[in-house]
Short mmCIF file of C-alpha atoms in Angstrom, two decimals:
data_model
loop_
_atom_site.label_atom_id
_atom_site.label_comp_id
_atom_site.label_asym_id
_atom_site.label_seq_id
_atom_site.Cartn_x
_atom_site.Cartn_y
_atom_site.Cartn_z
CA UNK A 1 0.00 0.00 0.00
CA UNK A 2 1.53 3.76 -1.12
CA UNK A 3 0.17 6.51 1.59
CA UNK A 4 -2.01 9.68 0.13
CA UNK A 5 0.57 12.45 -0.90
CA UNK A 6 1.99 14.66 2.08
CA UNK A 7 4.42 17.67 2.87
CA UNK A 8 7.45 16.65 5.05
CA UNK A 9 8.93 18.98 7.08
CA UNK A 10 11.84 18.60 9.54
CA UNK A 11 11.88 20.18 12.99
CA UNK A 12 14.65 20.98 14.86
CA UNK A 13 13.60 22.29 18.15
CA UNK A 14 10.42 21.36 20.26
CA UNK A 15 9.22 25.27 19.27
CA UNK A 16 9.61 24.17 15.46
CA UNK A 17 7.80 21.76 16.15
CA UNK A 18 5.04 23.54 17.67
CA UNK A 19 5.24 26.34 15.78
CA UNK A 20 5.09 24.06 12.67
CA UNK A 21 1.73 22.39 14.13
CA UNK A 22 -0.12 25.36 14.97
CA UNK A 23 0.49 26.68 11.10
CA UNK A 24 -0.75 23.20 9.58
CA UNK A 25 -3.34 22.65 12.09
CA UNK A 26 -5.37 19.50 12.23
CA UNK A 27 -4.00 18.40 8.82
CA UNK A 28 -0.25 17.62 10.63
CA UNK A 29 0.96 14.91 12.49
CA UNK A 30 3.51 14.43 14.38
CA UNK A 31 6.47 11.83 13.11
CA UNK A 32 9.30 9.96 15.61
CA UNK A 33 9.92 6.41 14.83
CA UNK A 34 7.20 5.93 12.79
CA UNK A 35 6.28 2.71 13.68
CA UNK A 36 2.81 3.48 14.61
CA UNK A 37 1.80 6.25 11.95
CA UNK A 38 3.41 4.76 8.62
CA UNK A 39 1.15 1.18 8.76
CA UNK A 40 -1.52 3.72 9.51
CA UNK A 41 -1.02 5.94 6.50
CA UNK A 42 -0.37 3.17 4.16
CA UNK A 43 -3.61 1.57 4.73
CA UNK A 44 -5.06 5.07 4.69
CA UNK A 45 -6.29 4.70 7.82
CA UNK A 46 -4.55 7.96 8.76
CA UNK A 47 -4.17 10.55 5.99
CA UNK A 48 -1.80 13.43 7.61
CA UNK A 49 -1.29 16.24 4.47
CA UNK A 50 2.03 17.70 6.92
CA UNK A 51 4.09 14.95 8.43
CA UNK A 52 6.21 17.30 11.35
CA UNK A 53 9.45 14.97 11.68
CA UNK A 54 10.40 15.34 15.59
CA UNK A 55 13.09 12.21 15.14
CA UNK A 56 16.31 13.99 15.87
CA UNK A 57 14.93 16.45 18.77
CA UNK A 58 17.95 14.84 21.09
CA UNK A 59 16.51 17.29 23.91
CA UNK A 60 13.53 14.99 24.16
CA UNK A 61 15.70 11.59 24.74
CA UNK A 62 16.61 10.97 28.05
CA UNK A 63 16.48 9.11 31.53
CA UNK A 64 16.94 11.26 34.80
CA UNK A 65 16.71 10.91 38.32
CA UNK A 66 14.73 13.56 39.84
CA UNK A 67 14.75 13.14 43.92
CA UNK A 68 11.57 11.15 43.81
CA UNK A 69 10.47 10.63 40.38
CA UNK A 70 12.01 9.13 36.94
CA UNK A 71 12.16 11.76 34.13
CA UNK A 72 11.79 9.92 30.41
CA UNK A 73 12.08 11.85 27.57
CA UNK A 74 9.54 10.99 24.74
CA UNK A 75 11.65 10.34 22.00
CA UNK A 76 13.53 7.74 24.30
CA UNK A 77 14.01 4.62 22.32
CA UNK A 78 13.10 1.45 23.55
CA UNK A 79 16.14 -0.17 23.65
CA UNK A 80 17.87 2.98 25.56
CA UNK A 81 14.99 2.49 28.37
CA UNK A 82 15.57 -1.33 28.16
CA UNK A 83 19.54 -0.34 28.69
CA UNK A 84 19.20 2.04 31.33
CA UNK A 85 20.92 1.44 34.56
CA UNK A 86 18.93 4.18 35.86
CA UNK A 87 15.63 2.37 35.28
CA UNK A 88 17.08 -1.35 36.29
CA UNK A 89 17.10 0.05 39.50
CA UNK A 90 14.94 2.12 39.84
CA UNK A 91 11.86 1.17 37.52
CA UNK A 92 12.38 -2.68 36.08
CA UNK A 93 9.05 -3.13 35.34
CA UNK A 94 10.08 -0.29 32.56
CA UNK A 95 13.14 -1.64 31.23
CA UNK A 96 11.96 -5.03 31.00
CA UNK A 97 8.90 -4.35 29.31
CA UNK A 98 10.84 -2.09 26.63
CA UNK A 99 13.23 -5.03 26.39
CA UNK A 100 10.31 -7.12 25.17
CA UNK A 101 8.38 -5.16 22.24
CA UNK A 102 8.76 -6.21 19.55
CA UNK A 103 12.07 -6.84 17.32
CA UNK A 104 15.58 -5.67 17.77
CA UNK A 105 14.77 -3.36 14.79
CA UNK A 106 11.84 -1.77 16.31
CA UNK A 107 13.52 -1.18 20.20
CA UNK A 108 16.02 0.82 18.10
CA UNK A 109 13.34 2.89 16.39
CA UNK A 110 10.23 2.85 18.84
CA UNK A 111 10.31 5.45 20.73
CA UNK A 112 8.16 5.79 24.40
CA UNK A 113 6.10 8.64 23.47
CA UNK A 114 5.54 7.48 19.97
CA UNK A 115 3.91 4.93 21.68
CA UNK A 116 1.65 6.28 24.41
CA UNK A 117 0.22 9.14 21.66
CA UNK A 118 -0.59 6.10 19.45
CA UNK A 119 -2.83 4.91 22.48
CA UNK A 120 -2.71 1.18 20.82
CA UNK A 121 -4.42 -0.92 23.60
CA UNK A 122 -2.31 -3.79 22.76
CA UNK A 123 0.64 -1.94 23.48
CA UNK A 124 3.27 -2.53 25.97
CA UNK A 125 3.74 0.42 27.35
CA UNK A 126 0.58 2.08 27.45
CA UNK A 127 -0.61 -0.11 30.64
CA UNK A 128 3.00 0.16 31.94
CA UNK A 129 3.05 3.24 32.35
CA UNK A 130 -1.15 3.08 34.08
CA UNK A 131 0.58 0.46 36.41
CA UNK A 132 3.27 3.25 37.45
CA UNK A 133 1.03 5.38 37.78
CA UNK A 134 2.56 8.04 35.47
CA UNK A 135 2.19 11.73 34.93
CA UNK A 136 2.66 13.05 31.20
CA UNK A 137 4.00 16.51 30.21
CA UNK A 138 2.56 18.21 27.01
CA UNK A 139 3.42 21.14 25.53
CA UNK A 140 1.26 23.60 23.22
CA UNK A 141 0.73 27.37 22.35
CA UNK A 142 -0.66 27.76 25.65
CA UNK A 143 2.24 26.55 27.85
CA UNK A 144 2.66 23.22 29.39
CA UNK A 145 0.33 20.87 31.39
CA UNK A 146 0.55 17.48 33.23
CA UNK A 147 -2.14 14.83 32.06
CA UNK A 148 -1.93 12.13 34.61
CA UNK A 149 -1.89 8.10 32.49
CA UNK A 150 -5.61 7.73 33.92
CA UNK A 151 -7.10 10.07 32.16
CA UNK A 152 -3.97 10.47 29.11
CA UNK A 153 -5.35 7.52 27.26
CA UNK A 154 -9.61 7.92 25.98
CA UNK A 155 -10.54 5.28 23.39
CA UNK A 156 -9.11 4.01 20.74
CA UNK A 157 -6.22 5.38 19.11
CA UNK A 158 -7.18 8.67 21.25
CA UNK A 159 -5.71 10.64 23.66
CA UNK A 160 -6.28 13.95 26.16
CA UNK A 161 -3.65 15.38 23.82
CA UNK A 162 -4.43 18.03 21.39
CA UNK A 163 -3.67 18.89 17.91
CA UNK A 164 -1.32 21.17 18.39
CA UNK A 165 0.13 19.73 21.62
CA UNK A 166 3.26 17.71 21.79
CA UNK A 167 4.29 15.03 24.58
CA UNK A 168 7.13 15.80 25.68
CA UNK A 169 7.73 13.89 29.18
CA UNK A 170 6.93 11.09 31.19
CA UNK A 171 7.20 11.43 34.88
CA UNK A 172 7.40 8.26 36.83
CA UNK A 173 7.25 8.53 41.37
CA UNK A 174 9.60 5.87 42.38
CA UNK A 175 7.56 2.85 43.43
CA UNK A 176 7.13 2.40 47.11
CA UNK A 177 7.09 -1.34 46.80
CA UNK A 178 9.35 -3.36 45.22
CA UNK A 179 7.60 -6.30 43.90
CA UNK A 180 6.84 -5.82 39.86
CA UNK A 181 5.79 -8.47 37.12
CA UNK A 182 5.24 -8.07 33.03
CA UNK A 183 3.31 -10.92 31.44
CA UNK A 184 2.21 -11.40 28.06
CA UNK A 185 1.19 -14.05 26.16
CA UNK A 186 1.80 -14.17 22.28
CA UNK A 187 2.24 -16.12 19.32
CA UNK A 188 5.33 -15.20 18.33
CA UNK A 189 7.91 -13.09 20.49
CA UNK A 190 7.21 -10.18 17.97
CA UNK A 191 3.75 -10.48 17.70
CA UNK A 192 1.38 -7.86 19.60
CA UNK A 193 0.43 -9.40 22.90
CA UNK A 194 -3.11 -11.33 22.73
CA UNK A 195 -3.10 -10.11 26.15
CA UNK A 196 -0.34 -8.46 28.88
CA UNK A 197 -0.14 -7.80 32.35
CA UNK A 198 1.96 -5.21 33.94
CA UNK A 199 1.55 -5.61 38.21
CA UNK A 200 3.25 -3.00 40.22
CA UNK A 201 3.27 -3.36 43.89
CA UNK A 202 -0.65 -3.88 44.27
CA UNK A 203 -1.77 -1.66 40.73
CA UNK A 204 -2.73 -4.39 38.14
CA UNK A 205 -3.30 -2.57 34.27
CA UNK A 206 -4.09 -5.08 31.09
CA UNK A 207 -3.05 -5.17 27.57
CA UNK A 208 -5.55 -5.43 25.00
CA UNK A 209 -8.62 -6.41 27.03
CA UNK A 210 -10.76 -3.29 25.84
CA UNK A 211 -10.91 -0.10 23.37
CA UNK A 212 -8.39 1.44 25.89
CA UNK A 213 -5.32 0.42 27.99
CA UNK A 214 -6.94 -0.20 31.47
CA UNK A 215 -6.56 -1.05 35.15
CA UNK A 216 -7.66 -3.78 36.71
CA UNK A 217 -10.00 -1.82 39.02
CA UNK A 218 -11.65 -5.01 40.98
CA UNK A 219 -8.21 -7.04 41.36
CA UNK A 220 -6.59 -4.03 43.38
CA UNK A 221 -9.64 -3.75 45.27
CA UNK A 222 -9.59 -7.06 46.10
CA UNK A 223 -5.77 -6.71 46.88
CA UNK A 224 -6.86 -3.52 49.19
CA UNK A 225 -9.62 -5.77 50.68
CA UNK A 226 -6.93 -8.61 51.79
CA UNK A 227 -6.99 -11.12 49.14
CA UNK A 228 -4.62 -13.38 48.52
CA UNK A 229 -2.48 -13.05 44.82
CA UNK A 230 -4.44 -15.76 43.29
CA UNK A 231 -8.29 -14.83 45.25
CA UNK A 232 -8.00 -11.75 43.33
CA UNK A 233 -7.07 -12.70 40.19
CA UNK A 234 -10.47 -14.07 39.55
CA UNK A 235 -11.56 -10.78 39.25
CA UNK A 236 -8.85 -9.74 36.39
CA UNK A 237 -11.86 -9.93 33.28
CA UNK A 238 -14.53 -7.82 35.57
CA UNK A 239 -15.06 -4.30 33.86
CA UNK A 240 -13.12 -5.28 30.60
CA UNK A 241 -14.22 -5.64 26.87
CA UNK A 242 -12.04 -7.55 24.87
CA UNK A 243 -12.52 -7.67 21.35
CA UNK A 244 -12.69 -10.83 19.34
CA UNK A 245 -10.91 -11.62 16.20
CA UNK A 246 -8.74 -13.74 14.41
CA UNK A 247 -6.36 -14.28 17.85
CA UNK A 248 -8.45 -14.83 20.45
CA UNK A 249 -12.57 -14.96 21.14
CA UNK A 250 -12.78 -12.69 24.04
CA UNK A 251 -13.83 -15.77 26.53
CA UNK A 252 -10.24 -17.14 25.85
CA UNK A 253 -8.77 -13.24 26.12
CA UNK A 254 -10.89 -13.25 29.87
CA UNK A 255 -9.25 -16.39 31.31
CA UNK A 256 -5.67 -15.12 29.90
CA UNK A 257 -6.11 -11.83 31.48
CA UNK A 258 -6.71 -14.21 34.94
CA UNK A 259 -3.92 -16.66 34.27
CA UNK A 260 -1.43 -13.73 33.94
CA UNK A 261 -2.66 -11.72 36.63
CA UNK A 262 -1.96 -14.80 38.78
CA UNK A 263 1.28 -15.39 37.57
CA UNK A 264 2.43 -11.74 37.21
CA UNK A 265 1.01 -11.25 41.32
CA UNK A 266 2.41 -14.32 42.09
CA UNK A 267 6.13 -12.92 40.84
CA UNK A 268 5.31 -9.52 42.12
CA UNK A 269 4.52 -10.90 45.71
CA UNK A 270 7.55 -12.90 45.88
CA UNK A 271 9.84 -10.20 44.63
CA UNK A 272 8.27 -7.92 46.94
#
């Protein structure tokens, strides 16, 4: 498939970059690693007329310690958050689950914030970054703001950001409890994951069990409530919609989402 005709244009500097969106408007997207947007715009699913390359904005790639947080860049590559010492001790759940998307090819392209704005809920990182309870930084004409992950990611493909707004950070608060699990269960080691989990201390979020990456509301409460790891993963499908297609019905996506709540708990408890 060939995507519809579009103007590139390079930025180099997050003002460019904004300045460059607020001139095209609506019409522009935003370009890192591509990985997300270019399948898009080939199917025509996504037909951008200004394609605003932000690749080689180093000032947006980065992993810092700040006191009681973990600063991340957007256009941090998966493989440097998979690398980072920083992160290893700080935030494993994050390195490991970078370490695992997809192919060699894509942890050197993929880039974090390419991947929350696409808001894929069979992504990684999307329900990483719920479990971490993350705050992200966007910037836009008007200044900056701080969209917490809760209410960053609403519905598919869709997020709080807007047109003219680019993400810009990811603020992580160091964890106060140790124990962490990612779980995901695919066909292949490349493949999206028919379903995740990522379990942080006693927050639970799932991958690709509804239009949105989610939390496991009524395992945590059951956590809260006293339940043992494996008591409250019974409750891992409750408030979900999984979709059904050529992978998985969504009664076989329910009891994975329990399986792998059990197991990641399970790992997360004994780390702990």
């Amino acid at each position: 498939m060939i995507p519809a005709p579009f103007t590139y244009k390079r930025a180099w500097s997050v003002d460019e970059a904004l300045d460059l969106a607020v001139q095209n408007g609506e019409e522009a997207k935003f370009l890192a690693g591509g990985h997300s947007l270019l399948p898009l715009m080939k199917l025509r699913l996504a037909v951008p007329e200004v394609l605003i390359d932000i690749g080689r904005l180093g000032e947006l790639s980065y992993v810092r310690d700040d006191d009681s947080q973990i600063l991340v860049g957007a256009l941090t590559t998966y493989d440097e958050l998979a690398r980072s010492s920083l992160l290893a001790g700080e935030l494993p759940l994050l390195a490991h689950a970078a370490s695992r998307v997809g192919d060699p090819q894509i942890r050197h392209r993929g880039t974090i914030g390419g991947s929350l704005v696409h808001a894929d809920p069979a992504g990684d990182l999307p329900a990483v970054i719920l479990a971490l309870d993350a705050t992200l930084v966007a910037r836009g004409p008007s200044g900056q703001r701080e969209i917490t992950a809760g209410e960053f990611f609403q519905g598919l493909f869709e997020t709080a950001l807007e047109p003219d707004e680019l993400l810009t950070e990811i603020r992580v608060p160091k964890p106060a409890q140790a124990g962490w699990s990612f779980q995901k269960f695919t066909k292949r080691a490349i493949d999206w994951a028919i379903v995740g989990v990522a379990v942080q201390g006693g927050k639970v979020a799932l991958v690709n069990m509804g239009q949105t990456p989610l939390r496991a509301i009524a395992v945590e409460w059951a956590l809260a409530a006293g339940a043992a790891p494996a008591e409250a993963a019974v409750h891992a499908a409750e408030g979900t919609s999984p979709v059904a297609d050529i992978n998985a019905d969504r009664p076989y996506r329910e009891h994975l989402a329990r399986v792998l709540v059990a197991r990641g708990l399970a790992e997360a408890h004994a780390a702990g």
